[in-house]
């Protein structure tokens, strides 16, 4: 196996024996094989679309297939093999759709494609086949391969957000067309470096659309988030802990657990759920348990109720809680019960059979500062900036992870001067969200915008502030100190670059898939810099 798609890549170069995430070599090969099949499907779906022929089945499948290959999502070889079989069926369908449309348009038979992803058919041994088509085979030129990888990881990250949006009924055919076109491009040996640079920027653009759709889906269904205190303790009684990003899944579970004496707790990236009026109305949405995903091995054994992951980031479960663990959606772990669809009776029964969660006091933390809430007090914020009470904004957030260098983000937040406001989002917030930052004239100094996809909200806030001060986003007293872990962070970064946002500080380490030349390109064009120390970076920013 060889995989270096996330920040955990072994030795900072790549996992080649087993994934640091827990991905076994057979699973890595199956994911590579699936990606190859998806390239083939994208190739024919894109060609068919150009001739006016589409099939909605491709859209959902491309999104789910890509999402299944995101870090910490699907570790189940049997499930991946089934997805590959389905991929082959759809690829055949797309090929036929294209060939029929071609015949109709031109009166002659379409040419046949004998090499690479367009000719992919699943072999009897899917693992061995997958070993032949890993990312090292993507392109012979290392710099081109590096940018192709940026594009592929961007597509994977975007697919994750598109999946949540689709579950809420929000889709955009232009996004689907782009996913098909970009997948087709990644297996085109004729394309060069700048083609992939442009496609990567385009991926950032489409991701902004997708995050906008997801935001719309959340707001349409649950209202705009409002500032809400969330307790981090537990109540006595039965409990279910929900981890991941999918709010629809949480809503359905809340409906089905109502009146059953079960308290529902959020974990990790589900924390922002407490800020939505349509979710916080459930009295048994009881609080937030634990820290970010990488602490699950330590924390989940302490939660005696049932636990469900509805998206990343799942890790190898210990035997102590494996039998009360469930997965949903694209997330899967071998021998862990997977729930398809929205019937949650299995986990409800399990929660009722599990021992009670004990009463434990917790802290109150504030969530719910989406763009609507922040812009609702924009006058106050702008006044405070003009009066010199707020001198700087720091967006500190992104994906969290296990590396010790990530203490940087805690230190940075602690050292931010008292006259500055910290905006945060995604699971990186757990590095400091239980600290007390106080307020500036009633405006909390720590504003939790939400999940990683709520980068959309952060962008809206930045754009509105730039409008109020009649300047560009890059001219605002705003610095972005971002942490990355997996492919969702890659696509958010592409969105920020597409918007022309400069001077981002990125850590804890730079992606292993960036070659020195590609990194230079990013530095020269966007002034991206790796984090150094909290003191030095703060000094460099504030002068
Ligand atoms: Fe390694 Fe990350 Fe790939 Fe897992 S996803 S195998 S940790 S690089
Ligand atoms: Fe975190 Fe996995 Fe990315 Fe959604 S939950 S930010 S790492």
Coordinates of C-alpha atoms and ligand atoms in Angstrom, one line a residue:
X1 CA 0.0 0.0 0.0
X2 CA 1.0 3.6 -0.3
X3 CA -1.2 6.4 1.0
X4 CA -0.2 10.0 2.0
X5 CA -3.6 11.7 1.6
X6 CA -3.8 12.9 5.2
X7 CA -1.6 14.7 7.8
X8 CA -1.0 11.4 9.7
X9 CA 1.0 10.0 6.7
X10 CA 3.7 7.8 8.4
X11 CA 7.0 9.6 8.9
X12 CA 5.6 12.6 7.1
X13 CA 6.0 10.7 3.8
X14 CA 3.3 8.0 3.5
X15 CA 1.8 4.9 5.0
X16 CA 3.3 1.9 3.2
X17 CA 2.7 -1.0 5.6
X18 CA -0.5 -0.2 7.4
X19 CA -2.3 3.1 7.8
X20 CA -1.6 5.2 10.9
X21 CA -5.4 5.7 10.7
X22 CA -5.9 2.0 11.0
X23 CA -6.5 1.3 7.3
X24 CA -5.2 -2.2 6.4
X25 CA -3.4 -2.8 3.1
X26 CA -6.3 -4.6 1.6
X27 CA -8.6 -1.7 2.5
X28 CA -6.2 0.7 1.0
X29 CA -6.0 -1.3 -2.2
X30 CA -9.8 -1.6 -2.4
X31 CA -10.1 2.2 -1.9
X32 CA -7.5 2.7 -4.7
X33 CA -9.5 0.3 -6.9
X34 CA -12.7 2.1 -6.2
X35 CA -11.1 5.5 -7.0
X36 CA -10.0 4.0 -10.3
X37 CA -13.5 2.8 -11.1
X38 CA -14.9 6.2 -10.2
X39 CA -12.4 7.8 -12.7
X40 CA -13.8 5.4 -15.3
X41 CA -17.4 6.3 -14.4
X42 CA -16.6 10.0 -14.4
X43 CA -14.9 9.6 -17.8
X44 CA -18.0 8.2 -19.5
X45 CA -20.6 10.2 -17.5
X46 CA -18.7 13.4 -18.5
X47 CA -18.7 12.4 -22.2
X48 CA -22.3 11.4 -22.1
X49 CA -23.2 14.7 -20.4
X50 CA -21.5 16.7 -23.2
X51 CA -23.9 14.9 -25.6
X52 CA -26.9 15.8 -23.4
X53 CA -27.3 12.4 -21.7
X54 CA -27.3 12.2 -17.9
X55 CA -28.4 9.8 -15.2
X56 CA -29.1 11.0 -11.6
X57 CA -27.9 7.6 -10.3
X58 CA -24.3 8.7 -11.2
X59 CA -24.4 11.8 -9.0
X60 CA -25.3 10.1 -5.7
X61 CA -22.9 7.2 -6.4
X62 CA -19.9 9.4 -7.3
X63 CA -20.4 11.4 -4.1
X64 CA -20.8 8.3 -1.9
X65 CA -18.0 6.5 -3.6
X66 CA -15.5 9.4 -3.1
X67 CA -16.7 9.9 0.5
X68 CA -16.0 6.3 1.3
X69 CA -12.3 6.9 0.5
X70 CA -11.9 9.9 2.8
X71 CA -9.6 9.3 5.8
X72 CA -11.3 7.6 8.8
X73 CA -14.6 6.8 7.0
X74 CA -14.9 3.3 5.6
X75 CA -12.6 0.6 7.0
X76 CA -14.8 -2.3 5.9
X77 CA -13.3 -4.4 3.1
X78 CA -16.5 -6.3 2.4
X79 CA -18.5 -3.1 2.1
X80 CA -15.9 -1.5 -0.1
X81 CA -16.0 -4.6 -2.4
X82 CA -19.7 -4.2 -2.7
X83 CA -19.3 -0.5 -3.6
X84 CA -16.8 -1.5 -6.3
X85 CA -19.2 -3.9 -7.8
X86 CA -21.9 -1.2 -7.9
X87 CA -19.3 1.1 -9.4
X88 CA -18.7 -1.3 -12.3
X89 CA -22.5 -1.5 -13.0
X90 CA -22.8 2.2 -13.1
X91 CA -19.6 2.6 -15.2
X92 CA -21.1 0.2 -17.7
X93 CA -24.3 2.2 -17.7
X94 CA -22.4 5.4 -18.2
X95 CA -20.4 3.9 -21.1
X96 CA -23.6 2.7 -22.8
X97 CA -25.3 6.1 -22.2
X98 CA -22.3 7.7 -23.9
X99 CA -22.1 5.2 -26.8
X100 CA -25.8 5.5 -27.5
X101 CA -25.7 9.3 -27.4
X102 CA -22.6 9.3 -29.6
X103 CA -24.3 7.1 -32.2
X104 CA -27.4 9.2 -32.1
X105 CA -25.4 12.5 -32.5
X106 CA -22.9 11.3 -35.1
X107 CA -24.5 8.3 -36.8
X108 CA -21.4 6.2 -36.2
X109 CA -20.1 4.0 -33.4
X110 CA -18.0 5.7 -30.6
X111 CA -14.4 4.6 -30.4
X112 CA -13.4 2.1 -27.8
X113 CA -11.0 3.0 -25.0
X114 CA -8.5 0.2 -24.2
X115 CA -6.3 1.6 -21.5
X116 CA -6.5 3.0 -18.0
X117 CA -9.6 3.9 -16.0
X118 CA -12.0 4.0 -19.1
X119 CA -11.3 0.3 -19.7
X120 CA -11.5 -0.7 -16.0
X121 CA -13.6 -3.7 -15.2
X122 CA -13.4 -5.2 -11.7
X123 CA -11.1 -8.3 -11.5
X124 CA -11.9 -11.4 -9.5
X125 CA -9.2 -10.3 -7.0
X126 CA -10.1 -6.7 -6.3
X127 CA -7.3 -6.2 -3.8
X128 CA -4.5 -7.3 -6.2
X129 CA -6.1 -5.2 -8.9
X130 CA -6.2 -2.2 -6.6
X131 CA -2.5 -2.6 -5.8
X132 CA -1.8 -1.9 -9.5
X133 CA -3.6 1.5 -9.6
X134 CA -2.4 3.4 -6.5
X135 CA -1.7 7.1 -6.5
X136 CA 1.9 6.6 -7.4
X137 CA 0.6 5.5 -10.9
X138 CA -1.4 8.7 -11.4
X139 CA 1.1 10.6 -13.5
X140 CA 4.8 10.1 -14.2
X141 CA 5.8 13.7 -13.5
X142 CA 6.0 14.3 -9.7
X143 CA 4.9 17.9 -9.8
X144 CA 1.9 17.0 -12.0
X145 CA 1.1 14.1 -9.8
X146 CA 1.2 16.4 -6.8
X147 CA -1.4 18.7 -8.3
X148 CA -3.5 15.8 -9.5
X149 CA -3.5 14.6 -5.9
X150 CA -4.6 18.0 -4.6
X151 CA -7.5 17.8 -7.1
X152 CA -8.4 14.2 -6.1
X153 CA -8.3 15.0 -2.4
X154 CA -10.3 18.2 -3.0
X155 CA -12.9 16.1 -4.8
X156 CA -13.1 13.7 -1.9
X157 CA -13.5 16.5 0.6
X158 CA -16.1 18.2 -1.5
X159 CA -18.0 14.9 -1.9
X160 CA -18.3 14.6 1.9
X161 CA -20.1 18.0 2.0
X162 CA -22.1 17.2 -1.1
X163 CA -23.3 14.0 0.6
X164 CA -24.7 15.9 3.6
X165 CA -26.2 18.5 1.3
X166 CA -27.8 15.8 -0.9
X167 CA -29.3 14.1 2.2
X168 CA -31.0 17.4 2.9
X169 CA -32.3 17.6 -0.7
X170 CA -29.8 20.1 -2.0
X171 CA -27.9 19.3 -5.2
X172 CA -26.5 21.3 -8.1
X173 CA -26.0 19.7 -11.5
X174 CA -23.1 21.9 -12.2
X175 CA -21.2 20.4 -9.3
X176 CA -22.0 16.9 -10.5
X177 CA -20.8 17.9 -14.0
X178 CA -17.6 19.2 -12.5
X179 CA -17.0 16.1 -10.4
X180 CA -17.4 13.9 -13.5
X181 CA -15.2 16.2 -15.6
X182 CA -12.4 16.4 -12.9
X183 CA -12.4 12.7 -12.4
X184 CA -12.1 12.2 -16.1
X185 CA -9.2 14.7 -16.2
X186 CA -7.3 12.9 -13.5
X187 CA -6.9 9.9 -15.8
X188 CA -6.0 11.9 -18.9
X189 CA -2.2 11.6 -19.5
X190 CA -2.3 14.5 -22.0
X191 CA -3.1 17.2 -19.4
X192 CA -0.3 19.2 -17.8
X193 CA 0.5 21.0 -14.6
X194 CA -1.5 24.2 -15.2
X195 CA -4.6 22.2 -16.3
X196 CA -4.7 20.6 -12.9
X197 CA -3.9 23.9 -11.1
X198 CA -6.9 25.4 -12.8
X199 CA -9.1 22.4 -12.1
X200 CA -8.1 22.5 -8.4
X201 CA -9.1 26.2 -8.2
X202 CA -12.3 25.3 -9.9
X203 CA -12.8 22.6 -7.3
X204 CA -12.5 25.3 -4.7
X205 CA -15.2 27.3 -6.4
X206 CA -17.6 24.4 -6.7
X207 CA -16.9 23.5 -3.0
X208 CA -18.1 27.0 -2.1
X209 CA -21.3 26.2 -3.9
X210 CA -21.6 22.9 -2.1
X211 CA -20.9 24.4 1.3
X212 CA -23.5 27.1 0.5
X213 CA -26.0 24.4 -0.4
X214 CA -25.3 22.6 2.8
X215 CA -25.7 25.8 4.8
X216 CA -29.0 26.4 3.0
X217 CA -30.0 22.8 3.8
X218 CA -29.2 23.3 7.5
X219 CA -30.9 26.7 7.8
X220 CA -34.0 25.6 5.8
X221 CA -34.5 22.6 8.1
X222 CA -33.2 23.8 11.4
X223 CA -33.1 27.6 11.3
X224 CA -30.1 29.8 11.7
X225 CA -27.8 28.8 14.6
X226 CA -28.2 31.0 17.6
X227 CA -25.8 31.5 20.5
X228 CA -26.4 28.7 22.9
X229 CA -24.7 27.4 26.0
X230 CA -23.9 23.7 25.9
X231 CA -23.2 21.6 28.9
X232 CA -20.2 19.3 28.7
X233 CA -21.4 17.1 31.6
X234 CA -23.8 14.1 31.6
X235 CA -27.2 13.5 33.1
X236 CA -28.2 10.3 34.9
X237 CA -30.0 7.9 32.6
X238 CA -29.8 6.1 29.3
X239 CA -27.7 7.7 26.6
X240 CA -26.7 7.7 23.0
X241 CA -23.6 9.6 21.8
X242 CA -23.6 10.8 18.2
X243 CA -20.3 11.6 16.5
X244 CA -19.8 13.0 13.0
X245 CA -21.2 15.8 10.9
X246 CA -24.6 14.8 9.7
X247 CA -27.4 16.8 11.2
X248 CA -30.3 15.0 9.4
X249 CA -29.2 11.7 11.0
X250 CA -29.2 13.4 14.4
X251 CA -32.6 14.9 13.9
X252 CA -34.2 11.6 13.0
X253 CA -32.6 10.0 16.0
X254 CA -33.9 12.8 18.2
X255 CA -37.4 12.2 16.9
X256 CA -37.2 8.5 17.4
X257 CA -35.8 8.7 21.0
X258 CA -38.3 11.4 22.1
X259 CA -40.1 10.2 25.3
X260 CA -38.0 7.0 25.6
X261 CA -35.9 8.2 28.5
X262 CA -32.8 8.4 26.4
X263 CA -30.5 11.5 26.5
X264 CA -28.7 12.2 23.3
X265 CA -25.2 13.7 23.4
X266 CA -23.1 15.2 20.7
X267 CA -19.4 14.3 20.1
X268 CA -16.7 15.9 18.1
X269 CA -18.1 17.8 15.0
X270 CA -21.7 17.3 16.1
X271 CA -21.3 20.0 18.8
X272 CA -22.6 22.8 16.6
X273 CA -26.0 21.0 16.4
X274 CA -26.9 22.5 19.8
X275 CA -27.1 26.0 18.2
X276 CA -29.9 25.1 15.7
X277 CA -33.4 26.0 16.9
X278 CA -34.8 23.0 15.0
X279 CA -32.5 20.6 17.0
X280 CA -32.1 22.4 20.3
X281 CA -35.9 22.2 20.8
X282 CA -35.5 18.6 21.7
X283 CA -35.1 18.6 25.5
X284 CA -33.3 15.3 25.4
X285 CA -30.4 16.7 23.3
X286 CA -28.6 16.8 26.6
X287 CA -25.0 18.0 26.0
X288 CA -21.6 17.5 24.5
X289 CA -19.4 14.7 25.6
X290 CA -15.6 14.4 25.1
X291 CA -13.1 16.2 22.9
X292 CA -12.1 15.9 19.3
X293 CA -12.1 12.6 17.4
X294 CA -8.5 11.7 18.1
X295 CA -9.4 11.3 21.8
X296 CA -12.1 8.7 21.2
X297 CA -10.0 5.6 22.2
X298 CA -9.5 7.3 25.6
X299 CA -13.0 8.8 26.0
X300 CA -15.5 6.5 24.4
X301 CA -14.9 3.6 26.9
X302 CA -16.1 6.0 29.6
X303 CA -19.5 6.5 27.9
X304 CA -21.6 3.5 29.0
X305 CA -24.4 4.1 26.5
X306 CA -24.7 3.4 22.7
X307 CA -22.5 5.3 20.3
X308 CA -22.9 6.1 16.6
X309 CA -20.6 7.6 14.0
X310 CA -22.5 9.2 11.1
X311 CA -19.3 10.3 9.3
X312 CA -15.6 10.6 9.9
X313 CA -13.6 10.5 12.0
X314 CA -13.9 6.9 13.3
X315 CA -10.9 5.0 14.7
X316 CA -10.4 1.3 15.6
X317 CA -12.8 0.7 18.4
X318 CA -11.7 -1.1 21.6
X319 CA -13.5 -4.3 22.5
X320 CA -14.8 -2.5 25.6
X321 CA -17.3 -0.5 23.5
X322 CA -17.3 -2.2 20.1
X323 CA -20.6 -4.0 20.8
X324 CA -22.4 -0.8 21.6
X325 CA -20.9 1.1 18.6
X326 CA -22.8 1.7 15.4
X327 CA -22.0 3.3 12.1
X328 CA -24.2 5.1 9.6
X329 CA -24.0 6.6 6.1
X330 CA -20.6 6.2 4.4
X331 CA -18.9 5.3 7.7
X332 CA -18.1 1.7 8.4
X333 CA -15.9 -0.5 10.5
X334 CA -15.8 -4.3 10.1
X335 CA -17.9 -6.2 12.7
X336 CA -19.5 -3.0 13.9
X337 CA -23.3 -2.8 13.2
X338 CA -24.1 -0.5 10.3
X339 CA -27.4 1.2 10.2
X340 CA -28.7 1.9 6.6
X341 CA -31.4 4.5 6.3
X342 CA -33.2 6.2 9.1
X343 CA -34.6 3.4 11.2
X344 CA -32.7 3.7 14.5
X345 CA -34.5 1.1 16.5
X346 CA -31.3 -1.1 16.7
X347 CA -29.3 1.6 18.5
X348 CA -32.3 2.7 20.6
X349 CA -32.7 -0.9 21.8
X350 CA -29.0 -1.1 22.5
X351 CA -29.1 2.2 24.5
X352 CA -32.0 0.9 26.6
X353 CA -30.1 -2.3 27.3
X354 CA -26.8 -0.5 28.2
X355 CA -26.0 0.7 31.8
X356 CA -27.1 4.2 32.7
X357 CA -24.8 7.2 32.1
X358 CA -23.9 8.7 35.5
X359 CA -24.6 12.3 36.5
X360 CA -21.4 14.3 36.0
X361 CA -21.1 18.0 36.2
X362 CA -19.6 19.8 33.2
X363 CA -18.6 23.2 31.9
X364 CA -20.8 25.4 29.8
X365 CA -19.4 26.3 26.4
X366 CA -21.0 28.7 23.8
X367 CA -21.8 27.6 20.3
X368 CA -24.0 29.0 17.5
X369 CA -22.1 31.9 16.1
X370 CA -22.9 31.3 12.4
X371 CA -22.8 34.3 10.0
X372 CA -26.4 35.2 10.8
X373 CA -25.7 35.5 14.5
X374 CA -22.4 37.4 14.0
X375 CA -23.7 39.7 11.4
X376 CA -26.8 40.3 13.6
X377 CA -24.4 42.2 15.9
X378 CA -22.2 43.5 13.1
X379 CA -22.9 47.2 14.1
X380 CA -21.5 46.5 17.5
X381 CA -18.5 44.7 16.1
X382 CA -17.8 47.4 13.6
X383 CA -18.2 50.1 16.3
X384 CA -15.8 48.2 18.5
X385 CA -13.2 48.0 15.7
X386 CA -13.6 51.7 14.9
X387 CA -13.2 52.6 18.6
X388 CA -10.0 50.4 18.7
X389 CA -11.5 48.0 21.2
X390 CA -11.2 45.1 18.8
X391 CA -7.8 45.4 17.0
X392 CA -7.6 42.0 15.2
X393 CA -9.6 38.9 14.3
X394 CA -8.0 35.5 14.3
X395 CA -9.7 32.5 12.6
X396 CA -8.1 29.6 14.4
X397 CA -9.5 26.3 13.5
X398 CA -9.7 23.4 11.0
X399 CA -9.2 19.7 11.5
X400 CA -7.7 18.4 14.7
X401 CA -5.4 15.4 15.0
X402 CA -3.2 13.5 17.3
X403 CA 0.2 15.1 16.7
X404 CA 1.9 16.8 19.7
X405 CA 2.7 19.9 17.5
X406 CA -1.0 20.7 17.6
X407 CA -0.6 22.2 21.0
X408 CA 0.5 25.2 18.9
X409 CA -3.2 26.0 18.4
X410 CA -3.9 26.1 22.1
X411 CA -0.9 28.2 22.8
X412 CA -1.8 30.5 19.9
X413 CA -5.3 31.0 21.2
X414 CA -4.1 31.6 24.8
X415 CA -1.5 34.2 23.6
X416 CA -3.9 36.1 21.3
X417 CA -4.0 39.7 22.8
X418 CA -7.0 40.7 24.9
X419 CA -8.1 43.2 22.3
X420 CA -8.6 40.5 19.6
X421 CA -11.5 38.2 18.8
X422 CA -11.0 34.5 18.0
X423 CA -13.3 32.9 15.4
X424 CA -13.1 29.1 15.4
X425 CA -14.6 26.2 13.5
X426 CA -14.3 22.4 13.0
X427 CA -12.8 20.0 15.4
X428 CA -9.6 22.0 15.9
X429 CA -11.7 24.1 18.3
X430 CA -11.4 21.5 21.0
X431 CA -7.8 22.6 21.5
X432 CA -9.1 25.6 23.4
X433 CA -13.0 25.8 23.5
X434 CA -13.2 25.0 27.2
X435 CA -10.9 27.9 28.1
X436 CA -12.4 31.2 29.3
X437 CA -11.6 34.0 26.9
X438 CA -14.0 36.7 28.3
X439 CA -15.6 39.3 26.2
X440 CA -15.0 42.7 24.6
X441 CA -17.9 45.0 25.5
X442 CA -20.3 42.1 25.6
X443 CA -19.0 40.4 22.4
X444 CA -17.5 37.1 23.4
X445 CA -13.8 36.8 22.5
X446 CA -14.3 33.3 21.3
X447 CA -16.9 32.8 18.6
X448 CA -17.6 29.2 17.6
X449 CA -18.9 29.4 14.0
X450 CA -19.6 25.7 13.7
X451 CA -18.4 22.6 11.8
X452 CA -15.7 22.5 9.2
X453 CA -18.3 23.1 6.4
X454 CA -19.3 26.3 8.2
X455 CA -16.1 27.7 6.7
X456 CA -18.9 29.0 4.4
X457 CA -20.2 31.1 7.4
X458 CA -16.7 32.3 8.1
X459 CA -16.3 33.5 4.5
X460 CA -19.7 35.3 4.7
X461 CA -18.5 37.1 7.9
X462 CA -15.2 38.1 6.3
X463 CA -16.9 39.3 3.2
X464 CA -19.4 41.4 5.2
X465 CA -16.6 42.9 7.3
X466 CA -14.6 43.7 4.2
X467 CA -17.8 45.4 2.8
X468 CA -18.3 47.4 6.0
X469 CA -14.7 48.6 6.0
X470 CA -14.7 49.1 2.2
X471 CA -11.6 47.0 1.7
X472 CA -10.7 43.5 0.4
X473 CA -10.7 40.4 2.7
X474 CA -6.9 40.4 2.5
X475 CA -6.8 43.9 3.9
X476 CA -8.9 43.2 7.0
X477 CA -7.2 42.9 10.4
X478 CA -8.0 39.1 10.0
X479 CA -5.5 36.3 10.1
X480 CA -6.2 32.6 9.4
X481 CA -4.3 30.1 11.4
X482 CA -5.5 26.8 10.1
X483 CA -4.9 23.2 11.0
X484 CA -5.5 20.4 8.5
X485 CA -5.9 16.7 8.9
X486 CA -7.8 15.2 6.0
X487 CA -9.3 15.9 2.6
X488 CA -12.1 18.1 3.8
X489 CA -9.5 20.6 4.9
X490 CA -7.8 20.3 1.5
X491 CA -11.0 21.4 -0.3
X492 CA -11.7 24.2 2.2
X493 CA -8.1 25.4 1.5
X494 CA -8.9 25.3 -2.2
X495 CA -12.0 27.3 -1.6
X496 CA -10.0 30.0 0.3
X497 CA -7.4 30.0 -2.5
X498 CA -10.1 30.3 -5.2
X499 CA -11.4 33.4 -3.3
X500 CA -7.8 34.8 -3.5
X501 CA -7.3 34.7 0.3
X502 CA -3.6 35.1 1.1
X503 CA -1.3 34.8 4.1
X504 CA -2.9 31.6 5.5
X505 CA -0.7 29.9 8.2
X506 CA -1.1 26.1 7.9
X507 CA 0.0 23.4 10.2
X508 CA 0.8 21.3 12.1
X509 CA 2.9 20.0 9.1
X510 CA 2.6 20.5 5.4
X511 CA 1.0 17.8 3.2
X512 CA 3.3 15.0 2.2
X513 CA 1.8 15.1 -1.3
X514 CA 3.1 18.6 -2.0
X515 CA 6.4 18.6 -4.0
X516 CA 8.8 21.4 -3.3
X517 CA 7.9 23.0 -6.6
X518 CA 4.2 22.9 -5.9
X519 CA 4.8 24.3 -2.4
X520 CA 6.8 27.1 -4.0
X521 CA 3.9 27.9 -6.3
X522 CA 1.5 28.1 -3.4
X523 CA 3.9 30.4 -1.4
X524 CA 4.6 32.6 -4.4
X525 CA 0.9 33.0 -5.4
X526 CA -0.8 32.9 -2.0
X527 CA 1.9 33.5 0.5
X528 CA 0.8 30.4 2.4
X529 CA 3.3 29.7 5.3
X530 CA 3.7 26.8 7.6
X531 CA 3.2 27.6 11.3
X532 CA 6.3 28.2 13.4
X533 CA 5.8 29.0 17.1
X534 CA 2.8 30.8 18.5
X535 CA 5.1 33.7 19.7
X536 CA 6.8 34.1 16.4
X537 CA 3.7 33.9 14.3
X538 CA 1.8 36.3 16.5
X539 CA 4.7 38.7 16.3
X540 CA 4.9 38.4 12.5
X541 CA 1.1 39.0 12.2
X542 CA 0.8 41.9 14.7
X543 CA 4.2 43.5 14.1
Ligands
LIG1 FE1 -2.0 7.0 6.3 FE2 -3.7 9.0 6.3 FE3 -3.6 7.3 4.3 FE4 -4.6 6.6 6.7 S1 -5.5 8.1 5.3 S2 -3.2 5.4 5.3 S3 -3.2 7.7 8.0 S4 -2.0 8.7 4.9
LIG2 FE1 -12.5 17.1 12.1 FE2 -12.4 14.6 11.3 FE3 -11.7 17.4 9.7 FE4 -14.9 18.3 10.2 S1 -14.0 15.5 12.3 S2 -13.0 18.7 10.8 S3 -10.9 16.0 11.1

